[in-house]
Amino acid sequence: MTEYRPKPAVIINFKAYREVERGGALNLAKICESVSLETGIAIYVCPPTVDLGLVSGSVSVPVLSQNVDPYASGSATGWVTPSMVKGCGAAGTLINHSEHKIPMSRIGECVELSKCSELMTVVCADNAHAAKQSAGFRPDFVAVEPPELIGGDTSVTVANPAIIEDTVEAVREVSGSVSVLCGAGVKTGEDVRAAMELGASGVLLASGVVKSKDPKAVLLDLVKYL
Ligand code: G3P
């Protein structure tokens, strides 16, 4: 029997890089959209929260928030609720990114509230153990990213391929419906191909695209083996 593999996902986290300030997020989202339309590959974009509405209303690719907070609508001054993210037109959200950590119990609440708002969920984890625990909340994706490799020049697929295989195995023990992504230092089509060969269903990356002088060329290279 052929094993079920979901369509590969490439998620671009814009973070809070200077390149995406002052209109940069929308420009980059449009470049991602053009590559997605040209190649047929699902490219998801994660602009800064302040640009969620603008970007969601301007591009056809799925837009994800970089974060949601575990609050329902109401008295929650300054927090980002899943409901308001949905109202901006976003399709989903990252949760517990390495640069925006929250306790495990809060991760579950964020996933639950996001599901109630019909948001797709991508829970980030530092290692296979945390990925397995996070899979218990049944998000759509778990993304494993070793913090020490984030923003660096060596791809996780080269520096620590075992973490990807271990995560795929650990998550599969919990649920067959949670897909695994990997990230940290991913920059090229070879990195993406290696990730897929190690069992991942796609990649989550940032600096390789956002800080590039030619994001379109990087994106085309990233998806060339998918
Ligand atoms: O969210 C993506 C991330 O943390 C990896 O960043 O710059 O290593 O691709 P980067």
mmCIF file of C-alpha atoms and ligand atoms in Angstrom:
data_model
loop_
_atom_site.group_PDB
_atom_site.id
_atom_site.type_symbol
_atom_site.label_atom_id
_atom_site.label_comp_id
_atom_site.label_asym_id
_atom_site.label_seq_id
_atom_site.Cartn_x
_atom_site.Cartn_y
_atom_site.Cartn_z
ATOM 1 C CA MET A 1 0.000 0.000 0.000
ATOM 2 C CA THR A 2 1.370 3.437 -0.889
ATOM 3 C CA GLU A 3 1.916 5.610 2.157
ATOM 4 C CA TYR A 4 -0.224 8.766 2.234
ATOM 5 C CA ARG A 5 1.900 11.893 1.780
ATOM 6 C CA PRO A 6 0.213 15.309 1.938
ATOM 7 C CA LYS A 7 1.073 17.943 -0.657
ATOM 8 C CA PRO A 8 4.402 19.571 0.191
ATOM 9 C CA ALA A 9 4.116 22.864 2.017
ATOM 10 C CA VAL A 10 6.641 25.690 1.929
ATOM 11 C CA ILE A 11 6.021 28.251 4.663
ATOM 12 C CA ILE A 12 7.874 31.557 4.591
ATOM 13 C CA ASN A 13 8.056 33.298 7.960
ATOM 14 C CA PHE A 14 8.721 36.992 7.394
ATOM 15 C CA LYS A 15 9.598 37.432 11.117
ATOM 16 C CA ALA A 16 10.200 41.090 12.017
ATOM 17 C CA TYR A 17 13.021 41.671 9.575
ATOM 18 C CA ARG A 18 13.588 45.234 8.427
ATOM 19 C CA GLU A 19 13.089 44.012 4.857
ATOM 20 C CA VAL A 20 9.364 43.483 5.519
ATOM 21 C CA GLU A 21 8.677 46.819 7.174
ATOM 22 C CA ARG A 22 7.024 49.729 5.334
ATOM 23 C CA GLY A 23 5.344 47.784 2.559
ATOM 24 C CA GLY A 24 8.010 45.110 2.279
ATOM 25 C CA ALA A 25 5.696 42.373 3.583
ATOM 26 C CA LEU A 26 3.165 42.935 0.829
ATOM 27 C CA ASN A 27 5.862 43.017 -1.873
ATOM 28 C CA LEU A 28 7.362 39.772 -0.619
ATOM 29 C CA ALA A 29 3.934 38.119 -0.314
ATOM 30 C CA LYS A 30 3.248 39.024 -3.958
ATOM 31 C CA ILE A 31 6.542 37.443 -5.013
ATOM 32 C CA CYS A 32 5.611 34.282 -3.088
ATOM 33 C CA GLU A 33 2.215 34.320 -4.786
ATOM 34 C CA SER A 34 3.756 34.623 -8.254
ATOM 35 C CA VAL A 35 6.075 31.664 -7.625
ATOM 36 C CA SER A 36 3.211 29.609 -6.219
ATOM 37 C CA LEU A 37 1.059 30.364 -9.275
ATOM 38 C CA GLU A 38 3.917 29.633 -11.688
ATOM 39 C CA THR A 39 4.923 26.350 -10.090
ATOM 40 C CA GLY A 40 1.705 25.076 -8.494
ATOM 41 C CA ILE A 41 3.505 24.592 -5.170
ATOM 42 C CA ALA A 42 1.696 25.629 -1.980
ATOM 43 C CA ILE A 43 3.646 28.566 -0.557
ATOM 44 C CA TYR A 44 2.274 29.981 2.687
ATOM 45 C CA VAL A 45 3.304 33.418 3.919
ATOM 46 C CA CYS A 46 3.597 34.656 7.514
ATOM 47 C CA PRO A 47 3.749 38.464 7.541
ATOM 48 C CA PRO A 48 4.056 40.447 10.765
ATOM 49 C CA THR A 49 0.748 40.644 12.647
ATOM 50 C CA VAL A 50 0.263 44.324 11.808
ATOM 51 C CA ASP A 51 0.184 43.439 8.087
ATOM 52 C CA LEU A 52 -2.105 40.420 8.315
ATOM 53 C CA GLY A 53 -5.232 42.170 7.017
ATOM 54 C CA LEU A 54 -3.436 43.974 4.206
ATOM 55 C CA VAL A 55 -1.601 40.883 2.969
ATOM 56 C CA SER A 56 -4.596 38.553 3.359
ATOM 57 C CA GLY A 57 -6.725 40.918 1.292
ATOM 58 C CA SER A 58 -4.125 41.242 -1.466
ATOM 59 C CA VAL A 59 -2.772 37.785 -2.304
ATOM 60 C CA SER A 60 -4.280 34.421 -3.138
ATOM 61 C CA VAL A 61 -1.748 32.294 -1.248
ATOM 62 C CA PRO A 62 -2.648 31.223 2.314
ATOM 63 C CA VAL A 63 -1.587 33.756 4.924
ATOM 64 C CA LEU A 64 -0.607 32.644 8.417
ATOM 65 C CA SER A 65 -0.174 34.691 11.567
ATOM 66 C CA GLN A 66 3.202 34.372 13.294
ATOM 67 C CA ASN A 67 1.421 33.903 16.599
ATOM 68 C CA VAL A 68 -1.913 33.774 18.375
ATOM 69 C CA ASP A 69 -2.558 34.182 22.068
ATOM 70 C CA PRO A 70 -4.861 31.825 23.978
ATOM 71 C CA TYR A 71 -7.723 34.256 24.456
ATOM 72 C CA ALA A 72 -11.277 34.346 23.197
ATOM 73 C CA SER A 73 -12.858 37.608 22.029
ATOM 74 C CA GLY A 74 -13.471 39.996 24.905
ATOM 75 C CA SER A 75 -11.371 41.597 27.622
ATOM 76 C CA ALA A 76 -7.945 40.815 26.175
ATOM 77 C CA THR A 77 -6.228 44.135 25.594
ATOM 78 C CA GLY A 78 -3.235 43.888 23.308
ATOM 79 C CA TRP A 79 -3.412 40.120 22.835
ATOM 80 C CA VAL A 80 -3.853 38.564 19.414
ATOM 81 C CA THR A 81 -6.921 36.312 19.482
ATOM 82 C CA PRO A 82 -7.449 33.509 16.943
ATOM 83 C CA SER A 83 -10.828 35.038 16.181
ATOM 84 C CA MET A 84 -9.331 38.394 15.146
ATOM 85 C CA VAL A 85 -6.680 36.612 13.069
ATOM 86 C CA LYS A 86 -9.453 34.779 11.232
ATOM 87 C CA GLY A 87 -11.324 38.055 10.829
ATOM 88 C CA CYS A 88 -8.259 39.544 9.085
ATOM 89 C CA GLY A 89 -8.624 36.883 6.399
ATOM 90 C CA ALA A 90 -5.757 34.684 7.553
ATOM 91 C CA ALA A 91 -5.901 30.958 6.882
ATOM 92 C CA GLY A 92 -3.921 29.848 9.894
ATOM 93 C CA THR A 93 -1.225 30.534 12.413
ATOM 94 C CA LEU A 94 2.138 29.517 13.772
ATOM 95 C CA ILE A 95 2.112 28.668 17.470
ATOM 96 C CA ASN A 96 5.076 28.522 19.860
ATOM 97 C CA HIS A 97 7.728 29.670 17.397
ATOM 98 C CA SER A 98 11.194 29.379 18.896
ATOM 99 C CA GLU A 99 11.326 33.182 19.126
ATOM 100 C CA HIS A 100 7.856 33.359 20.708
ATOM 101 C CA LYS A 101 7.749 30.460 23.170
ATOM 102 C CA ILE A 102 4.778 29.604 25.335
ATOM 103 C CA PRO A 103 4.240 26.828 27.922
ATOM 104 C CA MET A 104 2.965 23.451 26.648
ATOM 105 C CA SER A 105 -0.441 23.908 28.314
ATOM 106 C CA ARG A 106 -0.935 27.212 26.492
ATOM 107 C CA ILE A 107 -0.040 25.538 23.186
ATOM 108 C CA GLY A 108 -3.041 23.255 23.612
ATOM 109 C CA GLU A 109 -5.315 26.223 24.315
ATOM 110 C CA CYS A 110 -4.031 28.082 21.254
ATOM 111 C CA VAL A 111 -4.628 25.050 19.023
ATOM 112 C CA GLU A 112 -8.120 24.571 20.408
ATOM 113 C CA LEU A 113 -9.162 28.213 20.022
ATOM 114 C CA SER A 114 -7.619 28.338 16.550
ATOM 115 C CA LYS A 115 -9.575 25.267 15.500
ATOM 116 C CA CYS A 116 -12.768 26.924 16.781
ATOM 117 C CA SER A 117 -11.958 29.845 14.471
ATOM 118 C CA GLU A 118 -11.210 27.429 11.614
ATOM 119 C CA LEU A 119 -7.546 28.369 11.454
ATOM 120 C CA MET A 120 -4.921 25.928 10.259
ATOM 121 C CA THR A 121 -2.323 25.367 12.983
ATOM 122 C CA VAL A 122 1.451 24.938 12.773
ATOM 123 C CA VAL A 123 2.984 24.227 16.174
ATOM 124 C CA CYS A 124 6.752 24.724 16.360
ATOM 125 C CA ALA A 125 8.964 22.516 18.509
ATOM 126 C CA ASP A 126 12.654 22.522 19.421
ATOM 127 C CA ASN A 127 13.076 18.753 19.348
ATOM 128 C CA ALA A 128 11.354 15.422 18.688
ATOM 129 C CA HIS A 129 10.107 15.112 22.270
ATOM 130 C CA ALA A 130 8.365 18.496 22.222
ATOM 131 C CA ALA A 131 7.061 17.728 18.731
ATOM 132 C CA LYS A 132 5.484 14.520 19.995
ATOM 133 C CA GLN A 133 3.834 16.306 22.917
ATOM 134 C CA SER A 134 2.566 19.022 20.572
ATOM 135 C CA ALA A 135 1.174 16.419 18.162
ATOM 136 C CA GLY A 136 -1.112 15.342 20.999
ATOM 137 C CA PHE A 137 -3.063 18.577 20.472
ATOM 138 C CA ARG A 138 -3.730 17.475 16.874
ATOM 139 C CA PRO A 139 -2.536 20.561 15.021
ATOM 140 C CA ASP A 140 -2.339 20.359 11.218
ATOM 141 C CA PHE A 141 1.454 20.557 11.280
ATOM 142 C CA VAL A 142 4.285 20.270 13.756
ATOM 143 C CA ALA A 143 7.455 22.081 12.657
ATOM 144 C CA VAL A 144 10.701 20.962 14.246
ATOM 145 C CA GLU A 145 13.422 23.620 14.348
ATOM 146 C CA PRO A 146 16.607 23.280 16.423
ATOM 147 C CA PRO A 147 17.008 26.804 17.883
ATOM 148 C CA GLU A 148 20.787 26.837 17.516
ATOM 149 C CA LEU A 149 20.506 26.476 13.726
ATOM 150 C CA ILE A 150 17.842 29.134 13.185
ATOM 151 C CA GLY A 151 19.070 32.050 11.083
ATOM 152 C CA GLY A 152 22.323 30.257 10.325
ATOM 153 C CA ASP A 153 23.921 29.070 7.105
ATOM 154 C CA THR A 154 23.819 25.330 7.754
ATOM 155 C CA SER A 155 20.536 23.595 7.029
ATOM 156 C CA VAL A 156 19.002 21.340 9.667
ATOM 157 C CA THR A 157 18.945 18.672 6.961
ATOM 158 C CA VAL A 158 22.769 18.690 6.977
ATOM 159 C CA ALA A 159 23.557 19.586 10.601
ATOM 160 C CA ASN A 160 20.966 17.359 12.255
ATOM 161 C CA PRO A 161 19.073 15.087 9.846
ATOM 162 C CA ALA A 162 18.306 12.703 12.712
ATOM 163 C CA ILE A 163 16.050 15.249 14.405
ATOM 164 C CA ILE A 164 13.788 15.199 11.351
ATOM 165 C CA GLU A 165 13.590 11.407 11.162
ATOM 166 C CA ASP A 166 13.076 11.169 14.936
ATOM 167 C CA THR A 167 10.313 13.766 14.815
ATOM 168 C CA VAL A 168 8.518 12.078 11.924
ATOM 169 C CA GLU A 169 8.598 8.789 13.822
ATOM 170 C CA ALA A 170 7.569 10.324 17.159
ATOM 171 C CA VAL A 171 4.677 12.267 15.654
ATOM 172 C CA ARG A 172 3.479 9.243 13.701
ATOM 173 C CA GLU A 173 3.226 7.312 16.989
ATOM 174 C CA VAL A 174 0.725 9.901 18.190
ATOM 175 C CA SER A 175 -1.265 10.617 15.051
ATOM 176 C CA GLY A 176 -1.243 9.830 11.368
ATOM 177 C CA SER A 177 -2.999 13.099 10.575
ATOM 178 C CA VAL A 178 -0.350 15.520 11.878
ATOM 179 C CA SER A 179 2.202 16.422 9.215
ATOM 180 C CA VAL A 180 5.811 17.245 10.053
ATOM 181 C CA LEU A 181 7.726 20.228 8.721
ATOM 182 C CA CYS A 182 11.321 21.115 9.440
ATOM 183 C CA GLY A 183 13.208 24.364 9.466
ATOM 184 C CA ALA A 184 16.377 26.227 10.459
ATOM 185 C CA GLY A 185 18.997 27.201 7.916
ATOM 186 C CA VAL A 186 16.961 25.886 4.972
ATOM 187 C CA LYS A 187 17.855 27.891 1.880
ATOM 188 C CA THR A 188 18.036 25.760 -1.262
ATOM 189 C CA GLY A 189 16.163 23.224 -3.348
ATOM 190 C CA GLU A 190 18.663 20.588 -2.203
ATOM 191 C CA ASP A 191 17.769 21.352 1.426
ATOM 192 C CA VAL A 192 14.070 20.948 0.647
ATOM 193 C CA ARG A 193 14.649 17.721 -1.247
ATOM 194 C CA ALA A 194 16.651 16.346 1.687
ATOM 195 C CA ALA A 195 13.874 17.345 4.100
ATOM 196 C CA MET A 196 11.326 15.469 2.026
ATOM 197 C CA GLU A 197 13.585 12.415 1.771
ATOM 198 C CA LEU A 198 13.906 12.434 5.563
ATOM 199 C CA GLY A 199 10.114 12.196 5.824
ATOM 200 C CA ALA A 200 9.072 15.831 6.238
ATOM 201 C CA SER A 201 6.020 17.148 4.414
ATOM 202 C CA GLY A 202 7.594 20.525 3.786
ATOM 203 C CA VAL A 203 9.697 23.289 5.271
ATOM 204 C CA LEU A 204 9.370 26.414 7.389
ATOM 205 C CA LEU A 205 12.003 29.021 6.623
ATOM 206 C CA ALA A 206 12.763 32.706 6.894
ATOM 207 C CA SER A 207 16.142 34.366 6.345
ATOM 208 C CA GLY A 208 17.047 32.520 3.139
ATOM 209 C CA VAL A 209 14.107 34.194 1.396
ATOM 210 C CA VAL A 210 13.394 37.340 3.410
ATOM 211 C CA LYS A 211 16.983 38.582 3.521
ATOM 212 C CA SER A 212 17.815 37.627 -0.042
ATOM 213 C CA LYS A 213 18.484 40.308 -2.672
ATOM 214 C CA ASP A 214 16.479 38.162 -5.107
ATOM 215 C CA PRO A 215 13.700 36.329 -3.209
ATOM 216 C CA LYS A 216 12.038 35.138 -6.400
ATOM 217 C CA ALA A 217 15.166 33.309 -7.549
ATOM 218 C CA VAL A 218 15.560 31.723 -4.092
ATOM 219 C CA LEU A 219 11.924 30.612 -4.069
ATOM 220 C CA LEU A 220 12.139 29.106 -7.542
ATOM 221 C CA ASP A 221 15.237 27.209 -6.478
ATOM 222 C CA LEU A 222 13.568 26.072 -3.221
ATOM 223 C CA VAL A 223 10.630 24.430 -4.966
ATOM 224 C CA LYS A 224 12.444 23.032 -7.992
ATOM 225 C CA TYR A 225 12.378 19.380 -6.824
ATOM 226 C CA LEU A 226 8.810 19.416 -5.463
HETATM 227 O O1 G3P B 1 10.354 30.204 11.250
HETATM 228 C C1 G3P B 1 11.429 29.866 10.465
HETATM 229 C C2 G3P B 1 12.682 29.823 11.203
HETATM 230 O O2 G3P B 1 12.733 30.020 12.529
HETATM 231 C C3 G3P B 1 13.885 29.376 10.518
HETATM 232 O O3 G3P B 1 14.563 30.551 10.210
HETATM 233 O O4 G3P B 1 16.144 31.935 9.032
HETATM 234 O O5 G3P B 1 16.780 29.644 9.748
HETATM 235 O O6 G3P B 1 15.174 29.943 7.880
HETATM 236 P P1 G3P B 1 15.729 30.496 9.160
#
